[in-house]
C-alpha cells in the first residue's frame, strides 16, 4: 500500500509538471483555471465510502514559488482533525507542520522553510482533514 501511495505521488507530480509545461508553452486556459481555483491538484470532493461533503476548500500557499517562507491557507467547513505535512516527490515526509483539531473557518500557517532544512526543489503539501486528503504543489527557489 505504501509503495502504491509513493508511486501515485510520483505520478501526480509528473502530471503537475506536465500541466506547468503545457501552461508555459501555450495552453493558458488550463493555467488560468488552476489559478482561479487556487489549487494545482483539485480534489473531486468524492469520498469513495459514499459521502460527498467537502471538508476543506481554498487550500493554497503564497508566495509560490517560495524563497525563505510561505503562508499556507485553507478553509474548513466544520471542526475537524487536521494534519498538514510536507513530502518530497518520492513520498518521504520532510515536515509535520500541523496535527491538531481545528475550528471551522479560515486557517493559516506561516512556515519558515529553513526550520525544516528545505532546499530548492518541488514538494507537495498534504492537508488531511478527517478522512480526506488534499494536495498542493510548492516550489522552493
mmCIF file of C-alpha atoms in Angstrom:
data_model
loop_
_atom_site.group_PDB
_atom_site.id
_atom_site.type_symbol
_atom_site.label_atom_id
_atom_site.label_comp_id
_atom_site.label_asym_id
_atom_site.label_seq_id
_atom_site.Cartn_x
_atom_site.Cartn_y
_atom_site.Cartn_z
ATOM 1 C CA UNK A 1 0.000 0.000 0.000
ATOM 2 C CA UNK A 2 2.811 2.401 0.886
ATOM 3 C CA UNK A 3 4.577 1.618 -2.407
ATOM 4 C CA UNK A 4 1.336 2.334 -4.307
ATOM 5 C CA UNK A 5 0.997 5.623 -2.418
ATOM 6 C CA UNK A 6 4.544 6.665 -3.354
ATOM 7 C CA UNK A 7 4.009 5.726 -6.995
ATOM 8 C CA UNK A 8 0.764 7.693 -7.020
ATOM 9 C CA UNK A 9 2.534 10.760 -5.625
ATOM 10 C CA UNK A 10 5.259 10.499 -8.255
ATOM 11 C CA UNK A 11 2.611 10.165 -10.976
ATOM 12 C CA UNK A 12 0.724 13.186 -9.627
ATOM 13 C CA UNK A 13 3.973 15.159 -9.507
ATOM 14 C CA UNK A 14 4.629 14.333 -13.141
ATOM 15 C CA UNK A 15 1.108 15.437 -14.078
ATOM 16 C CA UNK A 16 1.626 18.731 -12.240
ATOM 17 C CA UNK A 17 4.919 19.298 -14.062
ATOM 18 C CA UNK A 18 3.204 18.466 -17.357
ATOM 19 C CA UNK A 19 0.434 20.972 -16.621
ATOM 20 C CA UNK A 20 3.052 23.600 -15.780
ATOM 21 C CA UNK A 21 4.922 22.963 -19.038
ATOM 22 C CA UNK A 22 1.708 22.991 -21.095
ATOM 23 C CA UNK A 23 0.611 26.235 -19.468
ATOM 24 C CA UNK A 24 4.017 27.799 -20.050
ATOM 25 C CA UNK A 25 4.135 26.773 -23.702
ATOM 26 C CA UNK A 26 0.669 27.740 -24.781
ATOM 27 C CA UNK A 27 -2.351 26.282 -23.001
ATOM 28 C CA UNK A 28 -3.011 29.372 -20.903
ATOM 29 C CA UNK A 29 -6.682 28.457 -20.314
ATOM 30 C CA UNK A 30 -5.631 25.472 -18.196
ATOM 31 C CA UNK A 31 -3.270 27.626 -16.152
ATOM 32 C CA UNK A 32 -5.962 30.263 -15.647
ATOM 33 C CA UNK A 33 -8.380 27.576 -14.479
ATOM 34 C CA UNK A 34 -5.832 26.319 -11.954
ATOM 35 C CA UNK A 35 -5.091 29.851 -10.713
ATOM 36 C CA UNK A 36 -8.809 30.651 -10.377
ATOM 37 C CA UNK A 37 -9.299 27.653 -8.124
ATOM 38 C CA UNK A 38 -6.033 28.344 -6.248
ATOM 39 C CA UNK A 39 -5.403 24.615 -6.340
ATOM 40 C CA UNK A 40 -2.925 22.740 -8.523
ATOM 41 C CA UNK A 41 -4.270 19.312 -7.756
ATOM 42 C CA UNK A 42 -8.014 19.612 -7.469
ATOM 43 C CA UNK A 43 -9.792 17.128 -5.244
ATOM 44 C CA UNK A 44 -13.091 15.942 -6.630
ATOM 45 C CA UNK A 45 -14.619 16.073 -3.159
ATOM 46 C CA UNK A 46 -15.767 12.473 -3.545
ATOM 47 C CA UNK A 47 -15.459 10.159 -0.614
ATOM 48 C CA UNK A 48 -15.319 6.645 -2.020
ATOM 49 C CA UNK A 49 -17.204 5.350 1.033
ATOM 50 C CA UNK A 50 -20.261 7.247 -0.205
ATOM 51 C CA UNK A 51 -20.022 10.706 1.352
ATOM 52 C CA UNK A 52 -19.829 13.786 -0.884
ATOM 53 C CA UNK A 53 -19.345 16.673 1.557
ATOM 54 C CA UNK A 54 -16.212 18.746 1.065
ATOM 55 C CA UNK A 55 -14.413 19.384 4.320
ATOM 56 C CA UNK A 56 -11.767 21.855 3.146
ATOM 57 C CA UNK A 57 -11.730 24.488 0.438
ATOM 58 C CA UNK A 58 -9.350 27.132 -0.881
ATOM 59 C CA UNK A 59 -6.192 25.196 0.001
ATOM 60 C CA UNK A 60 -3.236 27.227 -1.301
ATOM 61 C CA UNK A 61 0.062 28.769 -0.314
ATOM 62 C CA UNK A 62 1.630 32.104 -1.111
ATOM 63 C CA UNK A 63 4.069 33.095 -2.355
ATOM 64 C CA UNK A 64 4.584 30.162 -4.676
ATOM 65 C CA UNK A 65 7.370 29.814 -5.689
ATOM 66 C CA UNK A 66 8.676 30.447 -2.189
ATOM 67 C CA UNK A 67 12.182 31.549 -1.267
ATOM 68 C CA UNK A 68 12.511 31.664 2.531
ATOM 69 C CA UNK A 69 8.946 31.368 3.827
ATOM 70 C CA UNK A 70 5.378 30.772 2.719
ATOM 71 C CA UNK A 71 1.903 31.066 4.195
ATOM 72 C CA UNK A 72 -0.353 28.039 3.839
ATOM 73 C CA UNK A 73 -4.068 28.814 3.973
ATOM 74 C CA UNK A 74 -7.221 26.705 3.864
ATOM 75 C CA UNK A 75 -10.828 26.960 4.954
ATOM 76 C CA UNK A 76 -12.547 24.252 6.976
ATOM 77 C CA UNK A 77 -16.295 23.831 6.564
ATOM 78 C CA UNK A 78 -16.613 22.229 10.013
ATOM 79 C CA UNK A 79 -14.488 21.446 13.078
ATOM 80 C CA UNK A 80 -12.039 18.712 12.088
ATOM 81 C CA UNK A 81 -8.828 16.887 12.918
ATOM 82 C CA UNK A 82 -6.180 18.409 10.658
ATOM 83 C CA UNK A 83 -2.733 17.202 9.646
ATOM 84 C CA UNK A 84 -0.540 19.321 7.387
ATOM 85 C CA UNK A 85 2.729 17.843 6.202
ATOM 86 C CA UNK A 86 5.360 18.301 3.529
ATOM 87 C CA UNK A 87 6.621 15.436 1.396
ATOM 88 C CA UNK A 88 9.102 15.201 -1.451
ATOM 89 C CA UNK A 89 8.262 13.627 -4.811
ATOM 90 C CA UNK A 90 9.349 10.189 -3.594
ATOM 91 C CA UNK A 91 6.758 10.328 -0.812
ATOM 92 C CA UNK A 92 9.240 10.877 2.030
ATOM 93 C CA UNK A 93 7.813 13.063 4.789
ATOM 94 C CA UNK A 94 10.054 16.073 5.407
ATOM 95 C CA UNK A 95 8.000 18.075 7.897
ATOM 96 C CA UNK A 96 4.890 17.783 10.036
ATOM 97 C CA UNK A 97 3.550 21.328 10.283
ATOM 98 C CA UNK A 98 0.133 20.872 11.921
ATOM 99 C CA UNK A 99 -1.504 17.998 13.768
ATOM 100 C CA UNK A 100 -4.477 19.169 15.805
ATOM 101 C CA UNK A 101 -8.209 19.651 15.907
ATOM 102 C CA UNK A 102 -9.192 22.988 14.356
ATOM 103 C CA UNK A 103 -12.397 25.014 14.285
ATOM 104 C CA UNK A 104 -14.380 25.747 11.135
ATOM 105 C CA UNK A 105 -13.282 28.787 9.165
ATOM 106 C CA UNK A 106 -10.121 30.143 7.582
ATOM 107 C CA UNK A 107 -6.843 28.750 8.897
ATOM 108 C CA UNK A 108 -3.324 29.985 8.109
ATOM 109 C CA UNK A 109 0.103 28.580 8.887
ATOM 110 C CA UNK A 110 3.232 30.698 8.402
ATOM 111 C CA UNK A 111 6.122 28.395 7.522
ATOM 112 C CA UNK A 112 9.810 29.360 7.608
ATOM 113 C CA UNK A 113 11.423 26.843 5.251
ATOM 114 C CA UNK A 114 14.851 26.905 6.944
ATOM 115 C CA UNK A 115 13.345 25.417 10.128
ATOM 116 C CA UNK A 116 12.902 22.129 8.249
ATOM 117 C CA UNK A 117 16.069 22.330 6.097
ATOM 118 C CA UNK A 118 14.009 22.667 2.914
ATOM 119 C CA UNK A 119 16.202 23.402 -0.119
ATOM 120 C CA UNK A 120 15.365 24.389 -3.690
ATOM 121 C CA UNK A 121 13.022 21.976 -5.429
ATOM 122 C CA UNK A 122 9.428 20.867 -5.816
ATOM 123 C CA UNK A 123 7.486 19.492 -2.864
ATOM 124 C CA UNK A 124 3.915 18.523 -2.076
ATOM 125 C CA UNK A 125 1.858 19.877 0.798
ATOM 126 C CA UNK A 126 -0.590 17.276 2.109
ATOM 127 C CA UNK A 127 -3.595 18.513 4.041
ATOM 128 C CA UNK A 128 -5.523 15.740 5.768
ATOM 129 C CA UNK A 129 -8.912 16.782 7.103
ATOM 130 C CA UNK A 130 -10.531 13.910 8.976
ATOM 131 C CA UNK A 131 -10.751 11.210 6.266
ATOM 132 C CA UNK A 132 -9.948 13.361 3.205
ATOM 133 C CA UNK A 133 -6.568 14.304 1.767
ATOM 134 C CA UNK A 134 -5.867 17.396 -0.325
ATOM 135 C CA UNK A 135 -2.572 18.148 -2.043
ATOM 136 C CA UNK A 136 -0.799 21.233 -3.303
ATOM 137 C CA UNK A 137 2.460 21.642 -5.184
ATOM 138 C CA UNK A 138 5.004 24.050 -3.724
ATOM 139 C CA UNK A 139 8.139 25.202 -5.497
ATOM 140 C CA UNK A 140 11.092 26.438 -3.453
ATOM 141 C CA UNK A 141 13.714 28.581 -5.175
#
